[in-house]
Tab-separated table of C-alpha atoms and ligand atoms in Angstrom:
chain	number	residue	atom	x	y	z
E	254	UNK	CA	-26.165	-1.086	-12.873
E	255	UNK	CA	-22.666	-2.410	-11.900
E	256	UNK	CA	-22.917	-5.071	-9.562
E	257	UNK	CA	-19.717	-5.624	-6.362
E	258	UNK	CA	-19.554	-9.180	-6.147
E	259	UNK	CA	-17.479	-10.459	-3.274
E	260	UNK	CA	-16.161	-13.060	-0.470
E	261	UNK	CA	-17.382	-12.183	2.946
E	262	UNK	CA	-14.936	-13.845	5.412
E	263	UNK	CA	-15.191	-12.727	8.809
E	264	UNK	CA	-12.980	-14.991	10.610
E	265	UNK	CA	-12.435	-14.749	14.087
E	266	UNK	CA	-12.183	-12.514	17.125
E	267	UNK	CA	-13.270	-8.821	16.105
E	268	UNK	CA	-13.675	-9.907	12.640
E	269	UNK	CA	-17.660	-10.608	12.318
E	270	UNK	CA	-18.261	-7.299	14.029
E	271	UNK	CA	-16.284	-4.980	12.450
E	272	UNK	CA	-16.936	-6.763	9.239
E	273	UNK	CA	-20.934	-6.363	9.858
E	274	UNK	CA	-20.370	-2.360	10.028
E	275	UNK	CA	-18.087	-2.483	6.568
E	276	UNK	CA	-21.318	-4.577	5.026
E	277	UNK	CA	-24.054	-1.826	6.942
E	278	UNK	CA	-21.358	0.690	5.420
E	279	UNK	CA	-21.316	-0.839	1.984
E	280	UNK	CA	-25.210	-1.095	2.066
E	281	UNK	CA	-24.956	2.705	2.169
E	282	UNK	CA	-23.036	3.586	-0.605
E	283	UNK	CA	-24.670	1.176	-2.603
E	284	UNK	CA	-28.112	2.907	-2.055
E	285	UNK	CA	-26.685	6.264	-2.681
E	286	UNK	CA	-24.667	5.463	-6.021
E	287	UNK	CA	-27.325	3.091	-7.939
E	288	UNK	CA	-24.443	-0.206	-7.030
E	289	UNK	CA	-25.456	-3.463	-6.846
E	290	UNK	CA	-24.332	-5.937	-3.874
E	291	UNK	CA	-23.726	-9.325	-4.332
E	292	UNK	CA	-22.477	-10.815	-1.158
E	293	UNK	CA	-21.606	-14.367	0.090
E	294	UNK	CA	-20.301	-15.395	3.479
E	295	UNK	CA	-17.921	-18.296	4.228
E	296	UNK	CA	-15.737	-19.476	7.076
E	297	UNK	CA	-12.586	-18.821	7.100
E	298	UNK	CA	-9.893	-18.894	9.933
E	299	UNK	CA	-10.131	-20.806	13.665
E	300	UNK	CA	-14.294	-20.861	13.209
E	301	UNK	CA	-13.298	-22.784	10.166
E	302	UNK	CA	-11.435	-25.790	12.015
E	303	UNK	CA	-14.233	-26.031	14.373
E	304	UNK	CA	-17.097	-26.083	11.951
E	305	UNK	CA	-15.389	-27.434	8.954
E	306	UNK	CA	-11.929	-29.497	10.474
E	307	UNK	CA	-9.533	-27.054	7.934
E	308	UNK	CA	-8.351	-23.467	8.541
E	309	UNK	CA	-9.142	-22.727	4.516
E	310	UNK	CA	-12.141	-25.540	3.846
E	311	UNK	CA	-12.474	-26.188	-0.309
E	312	UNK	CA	-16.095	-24.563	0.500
E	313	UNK	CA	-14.576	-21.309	0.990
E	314	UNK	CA	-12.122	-21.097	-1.864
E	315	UNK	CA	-15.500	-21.925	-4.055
E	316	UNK	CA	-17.026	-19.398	-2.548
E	317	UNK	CA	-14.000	-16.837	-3.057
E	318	UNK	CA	-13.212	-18.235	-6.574
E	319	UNK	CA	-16.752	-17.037	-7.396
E	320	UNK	CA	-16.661	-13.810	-6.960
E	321	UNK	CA	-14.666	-10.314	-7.418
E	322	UNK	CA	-12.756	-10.150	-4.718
E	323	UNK	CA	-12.464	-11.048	-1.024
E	324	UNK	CA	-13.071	-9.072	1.838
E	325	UNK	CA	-11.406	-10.193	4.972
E	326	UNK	CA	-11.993	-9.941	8.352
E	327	UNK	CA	-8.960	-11.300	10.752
E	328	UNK	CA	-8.119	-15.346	11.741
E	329	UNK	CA	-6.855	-16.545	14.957
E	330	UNK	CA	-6.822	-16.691	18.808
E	331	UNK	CA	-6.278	-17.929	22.331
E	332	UNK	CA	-8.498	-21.292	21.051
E	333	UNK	CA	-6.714	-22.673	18.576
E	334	UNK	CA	-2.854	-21.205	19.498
E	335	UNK	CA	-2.274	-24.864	20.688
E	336	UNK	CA	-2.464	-26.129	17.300
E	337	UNK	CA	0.781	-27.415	15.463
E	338	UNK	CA	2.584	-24.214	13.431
E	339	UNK	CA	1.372	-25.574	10.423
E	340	UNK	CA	-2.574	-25.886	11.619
E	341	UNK	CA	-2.416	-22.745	12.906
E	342	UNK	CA	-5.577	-20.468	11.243
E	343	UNK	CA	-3.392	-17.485	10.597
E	344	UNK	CA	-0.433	-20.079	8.419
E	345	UNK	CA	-3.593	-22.243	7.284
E	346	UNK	CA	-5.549	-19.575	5.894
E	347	UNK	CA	-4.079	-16.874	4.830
E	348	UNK	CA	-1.241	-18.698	2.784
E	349	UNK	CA	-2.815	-21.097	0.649
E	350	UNK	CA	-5.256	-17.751	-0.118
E	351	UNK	CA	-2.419	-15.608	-1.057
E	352	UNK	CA	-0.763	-18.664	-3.083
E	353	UNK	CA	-4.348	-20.169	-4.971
E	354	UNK	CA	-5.126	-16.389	-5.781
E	355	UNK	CA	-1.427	-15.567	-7.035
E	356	UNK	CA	-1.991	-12.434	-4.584
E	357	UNK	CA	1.861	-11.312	-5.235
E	358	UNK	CA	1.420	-7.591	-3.951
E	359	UNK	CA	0.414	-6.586	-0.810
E	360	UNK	CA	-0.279	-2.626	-0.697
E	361	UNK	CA	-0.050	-1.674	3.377
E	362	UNK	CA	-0.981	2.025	3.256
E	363	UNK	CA	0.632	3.807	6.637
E	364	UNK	CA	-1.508	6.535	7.377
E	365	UNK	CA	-2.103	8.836	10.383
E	366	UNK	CA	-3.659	11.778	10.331
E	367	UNK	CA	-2.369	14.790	11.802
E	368	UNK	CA	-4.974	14.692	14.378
E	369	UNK	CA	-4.241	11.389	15.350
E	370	UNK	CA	-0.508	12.246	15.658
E	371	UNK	CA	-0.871	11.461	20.243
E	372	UNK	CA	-1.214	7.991	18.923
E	373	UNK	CA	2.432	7.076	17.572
E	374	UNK	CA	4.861	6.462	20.011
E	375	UNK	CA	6.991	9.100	17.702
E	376	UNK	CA	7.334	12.270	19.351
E	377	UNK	CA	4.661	14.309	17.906
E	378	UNK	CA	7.199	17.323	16.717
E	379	UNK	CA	8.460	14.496	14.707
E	380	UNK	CA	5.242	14.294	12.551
E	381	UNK	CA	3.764	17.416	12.548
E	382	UNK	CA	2.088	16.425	9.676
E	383	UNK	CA	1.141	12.823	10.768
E	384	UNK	CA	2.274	10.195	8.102
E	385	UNK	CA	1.164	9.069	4.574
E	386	UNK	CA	3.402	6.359	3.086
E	387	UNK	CA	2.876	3.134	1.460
E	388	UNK	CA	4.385	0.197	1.709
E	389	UNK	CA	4.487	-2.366	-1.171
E	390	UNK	CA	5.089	-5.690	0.044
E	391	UNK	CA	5.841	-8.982	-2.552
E	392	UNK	CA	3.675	-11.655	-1.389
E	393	UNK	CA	3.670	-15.125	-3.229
E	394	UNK	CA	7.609	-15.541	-2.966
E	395	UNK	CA	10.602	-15.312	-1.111
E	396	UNK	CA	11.259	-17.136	2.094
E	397	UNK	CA	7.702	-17.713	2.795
E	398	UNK	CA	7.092	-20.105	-0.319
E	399	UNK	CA	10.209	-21.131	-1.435
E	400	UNK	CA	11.816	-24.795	-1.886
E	401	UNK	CA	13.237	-27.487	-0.149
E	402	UNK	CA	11.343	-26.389	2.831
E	403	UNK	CA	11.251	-28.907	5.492
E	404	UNK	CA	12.817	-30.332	9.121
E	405	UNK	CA	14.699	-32.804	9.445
E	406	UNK	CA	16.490	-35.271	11.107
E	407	UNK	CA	20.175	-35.930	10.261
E	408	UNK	CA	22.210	-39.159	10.478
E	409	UNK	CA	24.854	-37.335	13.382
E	410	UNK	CA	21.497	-37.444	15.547
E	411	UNK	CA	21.571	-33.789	14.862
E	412	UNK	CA	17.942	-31.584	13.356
E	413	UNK	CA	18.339	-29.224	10.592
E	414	UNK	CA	15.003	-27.032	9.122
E	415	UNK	CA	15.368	-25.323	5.808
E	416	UNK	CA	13.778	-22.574	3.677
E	417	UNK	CA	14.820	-21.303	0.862
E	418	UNK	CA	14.814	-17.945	-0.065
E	419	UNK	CA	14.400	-17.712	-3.885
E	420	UNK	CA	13.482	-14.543	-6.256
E	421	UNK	CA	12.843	-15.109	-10.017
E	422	UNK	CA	13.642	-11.806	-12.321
E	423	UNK	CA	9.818	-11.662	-13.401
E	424	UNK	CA	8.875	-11.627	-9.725
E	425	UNK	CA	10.902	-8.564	-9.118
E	426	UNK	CA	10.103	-7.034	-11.801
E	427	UNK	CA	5.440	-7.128	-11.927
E	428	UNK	CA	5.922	-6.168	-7.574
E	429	UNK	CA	8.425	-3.105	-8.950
E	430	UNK	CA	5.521	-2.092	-11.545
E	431	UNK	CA	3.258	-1.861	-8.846
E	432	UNK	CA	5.274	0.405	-6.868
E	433	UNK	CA	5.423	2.679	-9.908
E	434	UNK	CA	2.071	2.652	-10.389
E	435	UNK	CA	1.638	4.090	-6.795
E	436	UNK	CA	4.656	6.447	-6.702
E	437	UNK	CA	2.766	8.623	-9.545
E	438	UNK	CA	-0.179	8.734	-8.288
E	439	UNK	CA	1.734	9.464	-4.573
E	440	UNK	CA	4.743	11.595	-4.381
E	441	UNK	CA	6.535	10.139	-6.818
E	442	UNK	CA	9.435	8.986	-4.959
E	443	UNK	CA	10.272	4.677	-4.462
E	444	UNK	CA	12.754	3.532	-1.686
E	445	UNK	CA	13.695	-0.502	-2.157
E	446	UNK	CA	14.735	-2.231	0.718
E	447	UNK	CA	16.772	-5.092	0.502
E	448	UNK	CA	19.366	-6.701	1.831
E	449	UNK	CA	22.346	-6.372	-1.222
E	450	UNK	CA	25.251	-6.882	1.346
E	451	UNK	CA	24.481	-10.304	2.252
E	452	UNK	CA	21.904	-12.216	-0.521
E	453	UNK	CA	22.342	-13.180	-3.941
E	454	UNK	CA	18.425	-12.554	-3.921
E	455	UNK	CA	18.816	-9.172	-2.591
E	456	UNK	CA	21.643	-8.661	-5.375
E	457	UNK	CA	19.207	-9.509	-7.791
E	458	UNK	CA	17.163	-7.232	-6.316
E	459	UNK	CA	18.166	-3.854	-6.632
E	460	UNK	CA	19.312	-4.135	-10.184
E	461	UNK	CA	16.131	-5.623	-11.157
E	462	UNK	CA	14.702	-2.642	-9.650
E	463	UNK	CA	16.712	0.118	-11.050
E	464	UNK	CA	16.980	-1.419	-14.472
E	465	UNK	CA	13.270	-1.183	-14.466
E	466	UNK	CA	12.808	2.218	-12.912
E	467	UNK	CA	15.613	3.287	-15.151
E	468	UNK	CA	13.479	1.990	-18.366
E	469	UNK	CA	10.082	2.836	-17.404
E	470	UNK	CA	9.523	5.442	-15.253
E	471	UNK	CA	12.793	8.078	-14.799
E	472	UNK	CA	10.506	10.801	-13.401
E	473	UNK	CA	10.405	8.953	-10.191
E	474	UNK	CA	13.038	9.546	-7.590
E	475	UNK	CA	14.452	5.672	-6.725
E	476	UNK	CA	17.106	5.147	-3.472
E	477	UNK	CA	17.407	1.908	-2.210
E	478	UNK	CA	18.525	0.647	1.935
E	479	UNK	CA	19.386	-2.205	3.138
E	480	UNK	CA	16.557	-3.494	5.569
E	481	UNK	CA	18.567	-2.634	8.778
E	482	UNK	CA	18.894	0.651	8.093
E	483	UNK	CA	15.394	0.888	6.934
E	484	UNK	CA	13.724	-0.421	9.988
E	485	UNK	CA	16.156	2.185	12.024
E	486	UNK	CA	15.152	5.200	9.540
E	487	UNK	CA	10.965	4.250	9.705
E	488	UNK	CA	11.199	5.508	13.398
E	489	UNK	CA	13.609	7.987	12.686
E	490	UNK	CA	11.659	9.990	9.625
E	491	UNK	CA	8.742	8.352	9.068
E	492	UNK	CA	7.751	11.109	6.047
E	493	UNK	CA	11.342	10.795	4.267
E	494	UNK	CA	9.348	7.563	2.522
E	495	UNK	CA	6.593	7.589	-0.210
E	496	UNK	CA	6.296	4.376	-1.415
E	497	UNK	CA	8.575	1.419	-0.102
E	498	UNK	CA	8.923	-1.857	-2.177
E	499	UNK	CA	10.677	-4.676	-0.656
E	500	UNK	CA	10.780	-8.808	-0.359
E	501	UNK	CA	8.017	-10.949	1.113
E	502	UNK	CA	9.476	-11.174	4.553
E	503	UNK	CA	11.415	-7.896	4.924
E	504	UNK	CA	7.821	-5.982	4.137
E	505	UNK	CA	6.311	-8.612	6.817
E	506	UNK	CA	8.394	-6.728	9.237
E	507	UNK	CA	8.839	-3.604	7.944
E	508	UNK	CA	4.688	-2.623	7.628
E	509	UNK	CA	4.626	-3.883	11.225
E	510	UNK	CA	6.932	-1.255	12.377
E	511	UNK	CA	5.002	0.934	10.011
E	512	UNK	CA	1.632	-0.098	11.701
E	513	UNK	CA	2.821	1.175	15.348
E	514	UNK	CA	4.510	4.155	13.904
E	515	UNK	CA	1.317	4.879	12.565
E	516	UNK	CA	-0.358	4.442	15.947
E	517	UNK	CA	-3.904	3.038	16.207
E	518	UNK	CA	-3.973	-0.754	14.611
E	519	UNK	CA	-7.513	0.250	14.255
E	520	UNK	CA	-7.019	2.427	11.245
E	521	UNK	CA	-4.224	0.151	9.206
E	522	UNK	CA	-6.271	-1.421	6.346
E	523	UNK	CA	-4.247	-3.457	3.110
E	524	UNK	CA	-4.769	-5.084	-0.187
E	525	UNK	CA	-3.306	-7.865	-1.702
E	526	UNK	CA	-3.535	-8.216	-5.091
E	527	UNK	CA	-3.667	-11.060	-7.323
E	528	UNK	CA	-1.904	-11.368	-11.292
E	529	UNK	CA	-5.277	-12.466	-12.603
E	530	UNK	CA	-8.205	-9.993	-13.289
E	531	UNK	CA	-12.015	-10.408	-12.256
E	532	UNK	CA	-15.039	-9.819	-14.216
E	533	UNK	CA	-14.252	-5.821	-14.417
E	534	UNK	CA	-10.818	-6.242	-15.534
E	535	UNK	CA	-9.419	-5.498	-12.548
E	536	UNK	CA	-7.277	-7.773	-10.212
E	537	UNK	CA	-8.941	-9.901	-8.085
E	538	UNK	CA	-7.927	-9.313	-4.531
E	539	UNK	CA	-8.088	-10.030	-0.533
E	540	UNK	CA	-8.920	-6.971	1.416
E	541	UNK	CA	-8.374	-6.748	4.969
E	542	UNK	CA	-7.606	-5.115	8.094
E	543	UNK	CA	-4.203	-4.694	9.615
E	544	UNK	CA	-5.371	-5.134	13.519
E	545	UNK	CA	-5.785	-8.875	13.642
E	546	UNK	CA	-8.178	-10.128	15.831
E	547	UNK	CA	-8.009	-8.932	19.164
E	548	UNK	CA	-9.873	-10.958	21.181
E	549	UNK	CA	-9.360	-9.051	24.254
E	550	UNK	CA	-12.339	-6.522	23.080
E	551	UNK	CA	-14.133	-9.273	20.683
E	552	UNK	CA	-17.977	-9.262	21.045
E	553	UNK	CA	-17.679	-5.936	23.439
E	554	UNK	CA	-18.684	-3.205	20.677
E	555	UNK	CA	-15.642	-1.473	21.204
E	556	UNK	CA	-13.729	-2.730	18.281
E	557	UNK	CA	-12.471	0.209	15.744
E	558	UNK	CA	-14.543	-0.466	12.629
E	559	UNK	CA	-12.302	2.056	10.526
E	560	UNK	CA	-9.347	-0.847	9.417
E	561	UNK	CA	-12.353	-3.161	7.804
E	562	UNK	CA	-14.322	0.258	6.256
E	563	UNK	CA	-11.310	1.574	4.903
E	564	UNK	CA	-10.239	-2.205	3.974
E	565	UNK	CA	-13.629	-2.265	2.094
E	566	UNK	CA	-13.234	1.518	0.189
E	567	UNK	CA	-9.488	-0.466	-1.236
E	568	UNK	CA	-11.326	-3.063	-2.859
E	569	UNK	CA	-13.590	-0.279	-4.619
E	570	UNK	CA	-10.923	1.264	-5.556
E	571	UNK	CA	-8.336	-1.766	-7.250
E	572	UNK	CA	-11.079	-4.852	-7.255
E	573	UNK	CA	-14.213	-2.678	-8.738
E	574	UNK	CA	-12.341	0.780	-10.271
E	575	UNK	CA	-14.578	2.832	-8.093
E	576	UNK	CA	-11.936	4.778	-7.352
E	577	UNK	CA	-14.638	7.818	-6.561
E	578	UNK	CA	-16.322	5.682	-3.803
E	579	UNK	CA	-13.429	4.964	-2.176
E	580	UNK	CA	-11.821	8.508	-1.855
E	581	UNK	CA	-15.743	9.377	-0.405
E	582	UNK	CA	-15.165	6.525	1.917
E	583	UNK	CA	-11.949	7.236	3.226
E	584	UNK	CA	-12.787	11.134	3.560
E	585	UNK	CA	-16.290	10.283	5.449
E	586	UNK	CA	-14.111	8.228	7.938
E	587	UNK	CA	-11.713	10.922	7.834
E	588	UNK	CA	-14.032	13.920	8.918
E	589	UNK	CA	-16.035	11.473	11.348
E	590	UNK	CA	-12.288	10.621	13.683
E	591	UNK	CA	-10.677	14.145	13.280
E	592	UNK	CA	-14.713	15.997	14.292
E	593	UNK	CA	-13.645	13.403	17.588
E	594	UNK	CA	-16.038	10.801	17.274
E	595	UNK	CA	-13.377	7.989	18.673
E	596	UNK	CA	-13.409	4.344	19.483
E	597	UNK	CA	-11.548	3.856	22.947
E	598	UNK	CA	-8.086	2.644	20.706
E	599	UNK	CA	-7.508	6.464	19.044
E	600	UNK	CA	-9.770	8.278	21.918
E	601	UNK	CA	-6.460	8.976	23.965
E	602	UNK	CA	-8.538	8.352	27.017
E	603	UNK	CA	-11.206	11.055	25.979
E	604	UNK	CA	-14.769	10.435	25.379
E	605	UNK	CA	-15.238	7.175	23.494
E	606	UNK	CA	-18.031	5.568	21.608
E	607	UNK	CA	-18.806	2.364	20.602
E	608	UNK	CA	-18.402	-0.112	16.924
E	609	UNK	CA	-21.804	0.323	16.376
E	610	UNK	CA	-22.282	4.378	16.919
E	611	UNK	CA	-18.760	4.997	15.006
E	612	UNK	CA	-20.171	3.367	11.877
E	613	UNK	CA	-22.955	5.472	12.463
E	614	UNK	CA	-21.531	8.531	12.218
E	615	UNK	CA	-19.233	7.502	9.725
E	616	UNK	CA	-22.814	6.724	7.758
E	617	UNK	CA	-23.836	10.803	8.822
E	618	UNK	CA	-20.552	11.781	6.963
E	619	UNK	CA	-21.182	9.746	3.946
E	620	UNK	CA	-24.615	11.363	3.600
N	934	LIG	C1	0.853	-10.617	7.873
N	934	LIG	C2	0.930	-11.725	8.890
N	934	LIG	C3	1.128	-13.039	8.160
N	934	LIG	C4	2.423	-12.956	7.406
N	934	LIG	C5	1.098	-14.279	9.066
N	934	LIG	C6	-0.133	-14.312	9.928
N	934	LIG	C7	1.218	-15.557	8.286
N	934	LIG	O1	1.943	-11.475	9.796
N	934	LIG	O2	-0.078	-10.633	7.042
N	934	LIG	O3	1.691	-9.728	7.909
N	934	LIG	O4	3.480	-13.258	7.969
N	934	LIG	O5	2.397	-12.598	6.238
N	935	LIG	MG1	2.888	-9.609	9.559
C-alpha cells in the first residue's frame, strides 16, 4: 500500500477551510484507490507569530522536513500587516521555505475553462477556448535572494538599499529543464522572458536557454520576449503561450497577470518544487493555492475550495507520481464547475453554493 506522507499548513485567512475540504477530498481518493494518508499539521504563517513568536517556527520545518511534501494553505492578513517588511508572515514564511527546501521551480498552471471564460476581464471572443498555459517560474534566485542585500545609511547623510540580482549558469539551466519537461507533455512550444536589453543576467539568460533547448530538446518550438512585451502580449493573446520560463521576479509578476487573465483566483493552484527527492524519488515540494488568503470571506463558507483541491491533485502528481489521481482530480472538479455547481467567486452572480457543498459535489464526481 503506498502511503502520501505530507505537511499540513493551513495558515491563515481562508486557508484552514479550504484546506479541511482538500484533506475530506484526499480522504476520498484514498478510500477509493487502496492509498495510505499520513498527515501532520503545523502552524505556519500570521497564526504562527501569535502562537509560536516566528512566521516559520523550527517546529514546523521539523514537521515539513519529515515528510513528502507540503501542502499549503495561504499566510497573511489585516492582523499582522503592521509588522516590519521583514516580519511580515507572507516574507517570513514562505521564503525561508522556498530557500531550506531548495524549491527552485515554481509551476503556476493558468487555466480557465471555456465555461468559465465571463470570468476574465478578456473579452470573451478573445478566448473562445478559455486558456491553458503554464508558467514556469525560478524560485530560489534572482533578486529575491541575492547578495549584498541591505539599507543603509551613507556618510553624505544620504540612504541607499541594495539587492542584487545574480543568475549562476546551473541555475538557468535545471529551471530551463523543467520547462522542457512540461512543453512535451503540453504543446510543445517554450517562450523565455527576460529582460536581454538591459541585464547582464538577462544576457546570460537567453543563451543559457537556447544553448540548452538547442542541445536537448530541438522538437520544441523556443521564442524568447523581453518582459515588457510579455506582460503587454499575456492580455493581448493569452493562448499564443504554452509554457513560459522566466526569472524569479519577472514570473512573480508575470503569473499574477496570468492569475486575473485567468479570472477566478479561486481556481489558480501551483507547485514549487525542490532539487532534492523524497522517499518516492520524486521532488519534494510546497503545494498551494494561488488566491491568498482573503480574509474578507474567511470563516463564511464561501471560500472556493477548487485552488487548494487542485493544489492537492499537483502534489499527486510531481510529490507522489500519481499522476492518474491527479488527472481524476482535476477532471471531477472540472465536470462539478462547468455542470454549474459554483462558489459565489466563478457563479457570475447566478446561483451559488457554499465551501462545504462544492467539495461535496466535487466528492459526487469523483465517485
Ligand atoms: C508569490 C508571492 C510571494 C512572492 C510573496 C508573498 C513573498 O507574491 O508567491 O507570488 O513574491 O514570491
Ligand atoms: Mg506573487
Amino acid at each position: 500500500m503506498q502511503t502520501i506522507k505530507f505537511a499540513v499548513l493551513p495558515g491563515d485567512g481562508i486557508g484552514p477551510e479550504v484546506m479541511a475540504m482538500a484533506l475530506k477530498v484526499m480522504d476520498h481518493i484514498a478510500g477509493m484507490s487502496g492509498l495510505k494518508l499520513d498527515h501532520t499539521e503545523a502552524d505556519v504563517g500570521g497564526i504562527a507569530i501569535d502562537r509560536h513568536g516566528a512566521a516559520l517556527p523550527e517546529s514546523t520545518l521539523k514537521v515539513c522536513r519529515d515528510h513528502d511534501a507540503i501542502l499549503f494553505g495561504s499566510v497573511g492578513g489585516p492582523r499582522w500587516e503592521n509588522l516590519p517588511p521583514k516580519e511580515q508572515p507572507e516574507r517570513a514564511a514562505l521564503l525561508p521555505l522556498r530557500k531550506h527546501f531548495k524549491l527552485y521551480a515554481n509551476l503556476r498552471p493558468g487555466l480557465l475553462y471555456p465555461e468559465l471564460s465571463e470570468a476574465s476581464p478578456l473579452k470573451s471572443a478573445r478566448i473562445p477556448k478559455g486558456i491553458d498555459m503554464l508558467c514556469v517560474r525560478e524560485l530560489t534566485g534572482g533578486l529575491y535572494f541575492g547578495e549584498p542585500k541591505h539599507t543603509r545609511a551613507l556618510d553624505d547623510g544620504d540612504f541607499e538599499a541594495v539587492d542584487t540580482m545574480v543568475y549562476r549558469k546551473s541555475e538557468i539551466e535545471r529551471i530551463t529543464l523543467v520547462a522542457i519537461e512540461a512543453a512535451r507533455r503540453r504543446q510543445g512550444r517554450i517562450c523565455s522572458v527576460d529582460k536581454a536589453n538591459v541585464l547582464e543576467t538577462s544576457v546570460l539568460w537567453r543563451k543559457t536557454v537556447s544553448d540548452l533547448v538547442a542541445e536537448r530538446a530541438p522538437e520544441l518550438e523556443l521564442s524568447h520576449l523581453y518582459v515588457d512585451n510579455a506582460a503587454m502580449q499575456l492580455v493581448r493573446d493569452p493562448n499564443q503561450f504554452d509554457v513560459i520560463v522566466t526569472e524569479n521576479m519577472f514570473g512573480d509578476i508575470l503569473s499574477d497577470e496570468m492569475g486575473v487573465v485567468c479570472g477566478s483566483l479561486g481556481m489558480l493552484s501551483s507547485a514549487s518544487l525542490g532539487s532534492e527527492t523524497n522517499g518516492h524519488g520524486k521532488p519534494f515540494g510546497l503545494y498551494e493555492p494561488g488566491g491568498g488568503t482573503a480574509p474578507d470571506i474567511a470563516g463564511k463558507d464561501l471560500a472556493n475550495p477548487c485552488a487548494q483541491i487542485l493544489s492537492a491533485a499537483l502534489m499527486l502528481r510531481f510529490s507522489f507520481d500519481r499522476d492518474d489521481l491527479a488527472t481524476r482530480l482535476e477532471t471531477a472538479v472540472r465536470e462539478t464547475v462547468v455542470s454549474g455547481t459554483r462558489t459565489a467567486d466563478i457563479a457570475f452572480g447566478g446561483a451559488s453554493v457554499s465551501t462545504g457543498a462544492m467539495t461535496d459535489a466535487i466528492l459526487g464526481n469523483l465517485s
